[in-house]
Amino acid sequence: MRETEAVADARRYMEICNGCRYCEGFCAVFPAMELRREFAAADLSYLANLCHNCMGCFYACQYAPPHEFGVNVPRAFSLVRAESYEQYAWPAPLARAFQRNGVVVSLVAAASIALVLILVTALQSPEALYAAHPVLPGAFYAVIPLWIMQVLGLVTFLFALLALAMGGANFWRDTGAERVGAGAVLRALWDVLSLRNLGGGGHGCNDRDERFSMTRRWLHHAMFYGFFLCFAATCTGFVYHAFLGWHAPYPLLSAPVVLGTVGGVLLIVGTVGLFAMKLIGDPAPAARRLLGADVALLMLLALTSLTGLVLLALRGTGAMGIALAVHLGFILALFLLLPYSKMVHGVYRSLALLRNAAERRGVPENP
Ligand code: SF4
Ligand code: SF4
């Protein structure tokens, strides 16, 4: 991790916090801070990715602005986190995608939809795109050839997994690679699945102001589990197709459709809710220059889900072809942007929680 202005600010705040320690029961960050006397840039990267941005320490802080110390831990950590995404990105030349990330996400989404539409019109007759196909196995492939879906999907998804793994390895090495046991893995897994650090000191986040609330935690849960249900729907569809010879579109009560529908609704609720919270939230503890990237990703996730549900509703009509092409365009954009958008925070935050679980061995648990 490089020395930057954001890193220097975060270091100054941590040195003040390490003397104060008032917030040590709020989250995992402060107990982890207390294990350190000095804060190298890599330590600050670890602490910033451990922070879940609950804002609790900002509203509790007697040294927050307008105090002359101007302590603002959530904002400083947001900026350090954003810099860490760029610095750990793989391959390095693509790290530039994190600069003006909101614009990049929007352009990639638009280009992906255009690419799928161009491929469909170039390879299929216009009748195939606009015809009303009966909801029978193979109807989707009459619009978009199966091989295009497989090549685009597999190549981009496997590359995204590789890039995420390499970025995660860069984070782990930089913040001090160490061996972790099975106990730490299980503890970290629970912290990830329960979003424990969005619970504040037990009362929730300061979503909008100094009042505590669990809203952001539940919206984040809806987005997180909605995403995994959609992923489970895709995997189930793959198993149906590859191993059972059952071809999409599937019946309304089949596993891929039920998983995808429930996941899609949860994803829309979570992303739209989080978007609304960003609009009405107090700007004081937020890093407003990161808002564009956050909003672009939330909208990409929401529109990917929404177009999936629209496709479900339009099956068997003449609009199915366009709906399918647009939905696949959003999925392509999502795969392309997995390692080059705020989606990477899932990897770095999980690894920070794993490191924290290993560090916490023998240290008393927070309430
Ligand atoms: S954020 Fe403020 S109140 Fe909390 S530990 Fe740091 S200096 Fe103390
Ligand atoms: S998780 Fe909350 S309390 Fe902890 S450092 Fe981040 S903003 Fe502060």
XYZ file of C-alpha atoms and ligand atoms in Angstrom:
383
model
C 0.000 0.000 0.000
C 1.421 3.381 -1.006
C 1.678 6.419 1.237
C -1.032 8.881 0.238
C -2.861 11.796 1.796
C -5.771 9.499 2.772
C -3.335 7.058 4.411
C -1.677 9.924 6.317
C -5.087 11.152 7.563
C -6.095 7.625 8.635
C -2.778 7.221 10.493
C -3.262 10.505 12.373
C -6.778 9.461 13.402
C -5.646 6.005 14.538
C -2.898 7.565 16.683
C -5.519 9.787 18.350
C -7.967 6.867 18.706
C -5.259 4.657 20.211
C -4.886 7.185 23.016
C -8.635 7.702 23.428
C -10.086 4.174 22.958
C -13.630 5.349 23.660
C -15.003 3.398 20.658
C -13.351 0.049 21.400
C -16.709 -1.765 21.792
C -18.168 -0.484 18.510
C -16.613 -2.862 15.979
C -13.613 -5.046 15.225
C -11.480 -2.112 14.061
C -10.673 -0.588 17.438
C -9.574 -3.828 19.193
C -7.412 -4.546 16.107
C -6.003 -1.017 16.331
C -5.124 -1.563 19.992
C -2.835 -4.461 19.009
C -0.616 -1.954 17.177
C 1.640 0.864 18.317
C 2.506 2.100 14.823
C 0.427 2.162 11.679
C 2.195 1.297 8.438
C 0.252 1.929 5.229
C -0.504 -1.819 4.978
C -1.906 -1.840 8.559
C -4.216 1.015 7.598
C -5.311 -0.865 4.485
C -6.211 -3.829 6.721
C -8.081 -1.670 9.251
C -9.888 0.258 6.498
C -11.110 -2.959 4.886
C -12.139 -4.269 8.308
C -14.310 -1.156 8.793
C -17.939 -1.694 7.716
C -18.639 2.048 7.534
C -21.336 2.007 10.235
C -20.510 5.664 11.103
C -20.855 4.918 14.825
C -17.409 6.233 15.738
C -18.064 9.526 13.928
C -21.161 10.438 15.940
C -19.598 9.245 19.208
C -16.369 11.150 18.734
C -15.600 14.185 20.892
C -12.759 15.021 18.477
C -14.894 15.018 15.301
C -15.305 18.306 13.373
C -15.629 21.124 14.357
C -13.005 20.037 16.945
C -9.557 21.084 15.787
C -8.433 17.411 15.569
C -11.163 16.879 12.939
C -11.273 13.087 13.500
C -13.441 11.441 10.826
C -12.592 7.741 10.775
C -15.404 6.550 8.406
C -14.487 9.044 5.700
C -10.734 8.419 5.975
C -11.220 4.637 5.843
C -13.588 4.932 2.845
C -10.864 6.766 0.931
C -8.141 4.298 1.983
C -10.377 1.385 0.971
C -10.989 2.909 -2.458
C -7.235 3.379 -2.926
C -6.596 -0.210 -1.834
C -8.972 -1.522 -4.552
C -6.887 0.249 -7.178
C -3.529 -0.751 -5.745
C -4.302 -4.469 -5.378
C -6.108 -4.812 -8.734
C -4.857 -7.415 -11.196
C -3.623 -7.066 -13.899
C -2.120 -3.711 -12.879
C -2.941 -1.799 -16.117
C -6.663 -2.409 -15.518
C -6.418 -0.752 -12.082
C -7.092 2.531 -13.877
C -10.716 1.384 -14.075
C -11.025 2.439 -10.420
C -10.378 6.055 -11.390
C -13.727 7.646 -12.280
C -15.233 4.227 -11.558
C -18.823 5.401 -11.829
C -18.238 6.438 -15.446
C -16.400 3.172 -16.182
C -19.235 1.046 -14.748
C -21.853 2.978 -16.754
C -19.866 2.772 -20.016
C -19.108 -0.951 -19.641
C -22.798 -1.648 -18.967
C -23.893 0.313 -22.048
C -21.185 -1.297 -24.228
C -22.079 -4.816 -23.030
C -25.767 -4.397 -23.895
C -24.820 -2.952 -27.295
C -22.403 -5.845 -27.942
C -25.020 -8.510 -27.207
C -27.604 -6.733 -29.396
C -25.087 -6.400 -32.248
C -24.121 -10.083 -31.989
C -27.762 -11.150 -31.997
C -28.698 -9.034 -35.015
C -25.529 -10.082 -36.888
C -25.917 -13.810 -36.249
C -29.686 -14.274 -36.192
C -32.463 -13.121 -38.469
C -34.524 -10.130 -37.200
C -37.549 -12.439 -37.092
C -35.837 -14.537 -34.406
C -35.346 -11.443 -32.260
C -38.896 -10.125 -32.543
C -40.923 -13.341 -32.931
C -43.118 -14.655 -30.120
C -41.409 -17.915 -29.159
C -43.511 -20.483 -27.273
C -42.186 -21.159 -23.754
C -40.614 -24.468 -24.706
C -37.132 -25.856 -23.972
C -34.555 -24.152 -26.217
C -36.652 -20.991 -26.870
C -33.837 -18.729 -25.619
C -31.323 -20.309 -27.992
C -33.559 -19.465 -30.959
C -32.863 -15.816 -30.078
C -29.227 -16.013 -28.964
C -27.165 -19.046 -30.002
C -26.116 -21.191 -27.050
C -22.437 -21.043 -27.979
C -22.403 -17.218 -27.682
C -23.903 -17.420 -24.189
C -21.403 -20.101 -23.164
C -18.302 -18.403 -24.612
C -19.115 -14.911 -23.298
C -20.298 -16.210 -19.919
C -17.503 -18.661 -19.212
C -14.591 -16.538 -20.474
C -15.631 -13.392 -18.588
C -16.647 -15.206 -15.391
C -13.465 -17.303 -15.184
C -11.324 -14.224 -15.856
C -13.214 -12.331 -13.128
C -12.574 -15.155 -10.640
C -8.856 -15.162 -11.524
C -8.597 -11.352 -11.195
C -10.437 -11.406 -7.832
C -8.156 -14.186 -6.548
C -5.007 -12.327 -7.643
C -6.264 -9.083 -6.067
C -7.061 -10.969 -2.850
C -3.566 -12.512 -2.855
C -2.044 -9.021 -3.277
C -4.077 -7.778 -0.284
C -3.124 -10.777 1.865
C 0.597 -10.465 1.040
C 0.679 -6.701 1.583
C -1.096 -6.789 4.934
C 1.190 -9.555 6.239
C 0.598 -13.092 5.014
C 0.167 -15.540 7.871
C -1.216 -19.019 8.442
C -4.761 -19.251 9.743
C -6.430 -22.245 11.367
C -9.829 -23.808 10.767
C -11.228 -22.044 13.849
C -10.350 -18.625 12.443
C -11.890 -19.560 9.080
C -15.172 -20.563 10.747
C -15.212 -17.418 12.901
C -14.549 -15.205 9.866
C -17.244 -17.013 7.898
C -19.778 -16.236 10.614
C -18.673 -12.574 10.695
C -19.103 -12.360 6.905
C -22.484 -14.111 6.804
C -23.920 -12.168 9.757
C -22.343 -8.789 8.871
C -21.484 -8.607 12.551
C -19.648 -5.312 12.245
C -22.692 -3.549 10.826
C -24.274 -4.083 14.239
C -22.297 -1.199 15.768
C -22.038 -1.698 19.516
C -25.256 -3.781 19.396
C -27.678 -1.042 18.332
C -26.907 -0.973 14.605
C -25.482 1.694 12.314
C -25.864 5.444 12.331
C -27.448 5.217 8.887
C -28.549 8.800 8.550
C -27.581 10.647 11.719
C -26.748 10.035 15.364
C -29.780 7.716 15.800
C -29.053 3.972 15.674
C -30.813 1.715 13.190
C -30.544 -1.810 11.755
C -31.900 -0.675 8.347
C -28.562 -0.636 6.554
C -27.628 -4.041 7.972
C -30.894 -5.640 6.747
C -30.656 -3.960 3.326
C -27.091 -5.197 3.006
C -28.290 -8.680 3.972
C -31.018 -8.497 1.290
C -28.450 -7.528 -1.343
C -25.871 -10.093 -0.202
C -28.229 -13.078 0.001
C -30.166 -11.943 -3.092
C -26.916 -11.998 -5.059
C -26.081 -15.504 -3.874
C -29.580 -16.817 -4.621
C -29.248 -15.456 -8.179
C -25.850 -17.116 -8.437
C -27.384 -20.372 -7.131
C -30.105 -20.057 -9.811
C -27.421 -19.757 -12.516
C -25.524 -22.780 -11.132
C -28.715 -24.842 -10.936
C -29.555 -23.920 -14.526
C -26.051 -25.009 -15.557
C -26.520 -28.395 -13.853
C -29.933 -28.823 -15.519
C -28.481 -28.018 -18.925
C -25.099 -29.761 -18.763
C -25.915 -32.880 -16.741
C -29.650 -33.456 -17.053
C -30.194 -32.227 -20.622
C -33.033 -29.884 -19.530
C -32.909 -26.646 -21.529
C -34.104 -23.153 -20.563
C -36.575 -21.554 -20.224
C -37.609 -23.535 -17.149
C -41.108 -23.801 -15.590
C -42.150 -21.141 -13.083
C -41.867 -23.548 -10.153
C -38.474 -25.005 -11.158
C -35.450 -24.453 -8.887
C -33.629 -21.962 -11.197
C -36.733 -19.769 -11.616
C -37.724 -19.818 -7.934
C -34.156 -19.117 -6.756
C -33.675 -16.399 -9.382
C -37.009 -14.718 -8.618
C -36.554 -14.639 -4.851
C -32.914 -13.575 -5.267
C -33.821 -10.907 -7.827
C -36.494 -9.364 -5.596
C -34.127 -9.348 -2.595
C -31.380 -7.797 -4.721
C -33.687 -5.021 -5.922
C -34.927 -4.302 -2.389
C -31.348 -4.201 -1.046
C -29.796 -2.102 -3.810
C -32.629 0.418 -4.134
C -32.804 0.738 -0.345
C -29.056 1.303 -0.032
C -29.212 3.840 -2.867
C -31.964 5.744 -1.035
C -29.924 5.683 2.188
C -26.981 7.232 0.356
C -29.206 10.051 -0.871
C -30.689 10.897 2.514
C -27.603 10.116 4.636
C -25.559 12.754 6.447
C -22.736 13.782 4.067
C -20.374 14.672 6.960
C -18.897 11.173 7.588
C -19.176 10.065 3.931
C -16.572 10.318 1.167
C -18.836 12.042 -1.361
C -16.375 11.681 -4.237
C -16.903 7.910 -4.104
C -20.671 8.306 -4.456
C -20.659 7.946 -8.258
C -18.947 4.533 -8.138
C -21.257 3.311 -5.341
C -24.421 4.424 -7.117
C -23.316 3.024 -10.507
C -22.721 -0.428 -8.996
C -26.006 -0.413 -7.055
C -27.868 0.530 -10.234
C -26.059 -2.150 -12.244
C -27.081 -4.824 -9.717
C -30.666 -3.532 -9.531
C -31.054 -3.371 -13.325
C -29.552 -6.847 -13.788
C -32.205 -8.220 -11.408
C -35.003 -6.113 -12.824
C -34.301 -7.164 -16.422
C -34.257 -10.802 -15.283
C -37.717 -10.412 -13.755
C -38.956 -8.555 -16.860
C -37.644 -11.414 -19.015
C -39.577 -13.863 -16.850
C -42.774 -11.838 -17.338
C -42.297 -11.467 -21.107
C -41.614 -15.127 -21.934
C -43.772 -16.266 -24.831
C -44.289 -12.716 -26.153
C -42.670 -10.888 -29.063
C -40.685 -8.765 -26.574
C -38.851 -11.777 -25.125
C -35.927 -11.530 -27.587
C -35.058 -7.915 -26.725
C -35.609 -8.571 -22.999
C -33.244 -11.560 -23.154
C -30.546 -9.610 -25.030
C -30.693 -6.673 -22.598
C -30.610 -8.989 -19.542
C -27.621 -10.900 -20.915
C -25.916 -7.557 -21.646
C -26.267 -6.582 -17.970
C -24.975 -9.992 -16.854
C -21.971 -9.627 -19.170
C -21.260 -6.166 -17.694
C -21.543 -7.573 -14.162
C -19.038 -10.340 -14.916
C -16.627 -7.875 -16.568
C -16.871 -5.449 -13.659
C -16.684 -7.936 -10.760
C -12.942 -7.260 -10.243
C -13.060 -3.571 -11.294
C -15.876 -2.102 -9.228
C -16.804 -1.861 -5.565
C -17.796 -5.552 -5.772
C -14.162 -6.274 -4.796
C -14.903 -5.027 -1.284
C -16.513 -8.419 -0.605
C -13.141 -10.134 -1.142
C -10.963 -7.665 0.799
C -13.434 -7.289 3.673
C -13.734 -11.082 3.994
C -9.938 -11.441 4.058
C -9.669 -8.617 6.621
C -12.221 -10.466 8.770
C -10.186 -13.670 8.375
C -7.004 -11.900 9.502
C -8.973 -10.356 12.369
C -10.387 -13.729 13.423
C -6.823 -15.092 13.577
C -5.663 -12.054 15.585
C -8.553 -12.322 18.034
C -7.456 -15.721 19.319
C -7.167 -15.303 23.064
C -8.485 -11.723 22.999
C -11.814 -11.190 24.834
C -14.810 -10.877 22.487
C -16.663 -7.565 21.957
C -20.157 -7.454 23.442
S -13.249 7.968 16.968
Fe -13.024 9.623 18.460
S -14.068 8.890 20.305
Fe -13.719 7.119 18.995
S -11.765 6.248 19.706
Fe -11.321 7.662 18.012
S -10.861 9.607 18.989
Fe -11.923 8.355 20.514
S -17.081 -0.036 11.479
Fe -18.119 1.804 12.240
S -17.303 2.161 14.295
Fe -15.910 0.769 13.237
S -14.339 2.095 12.333
Fe -15.895 1.735 10.772
S -17.288 3.447 10.956
Fe -16.090 3.394 12.856
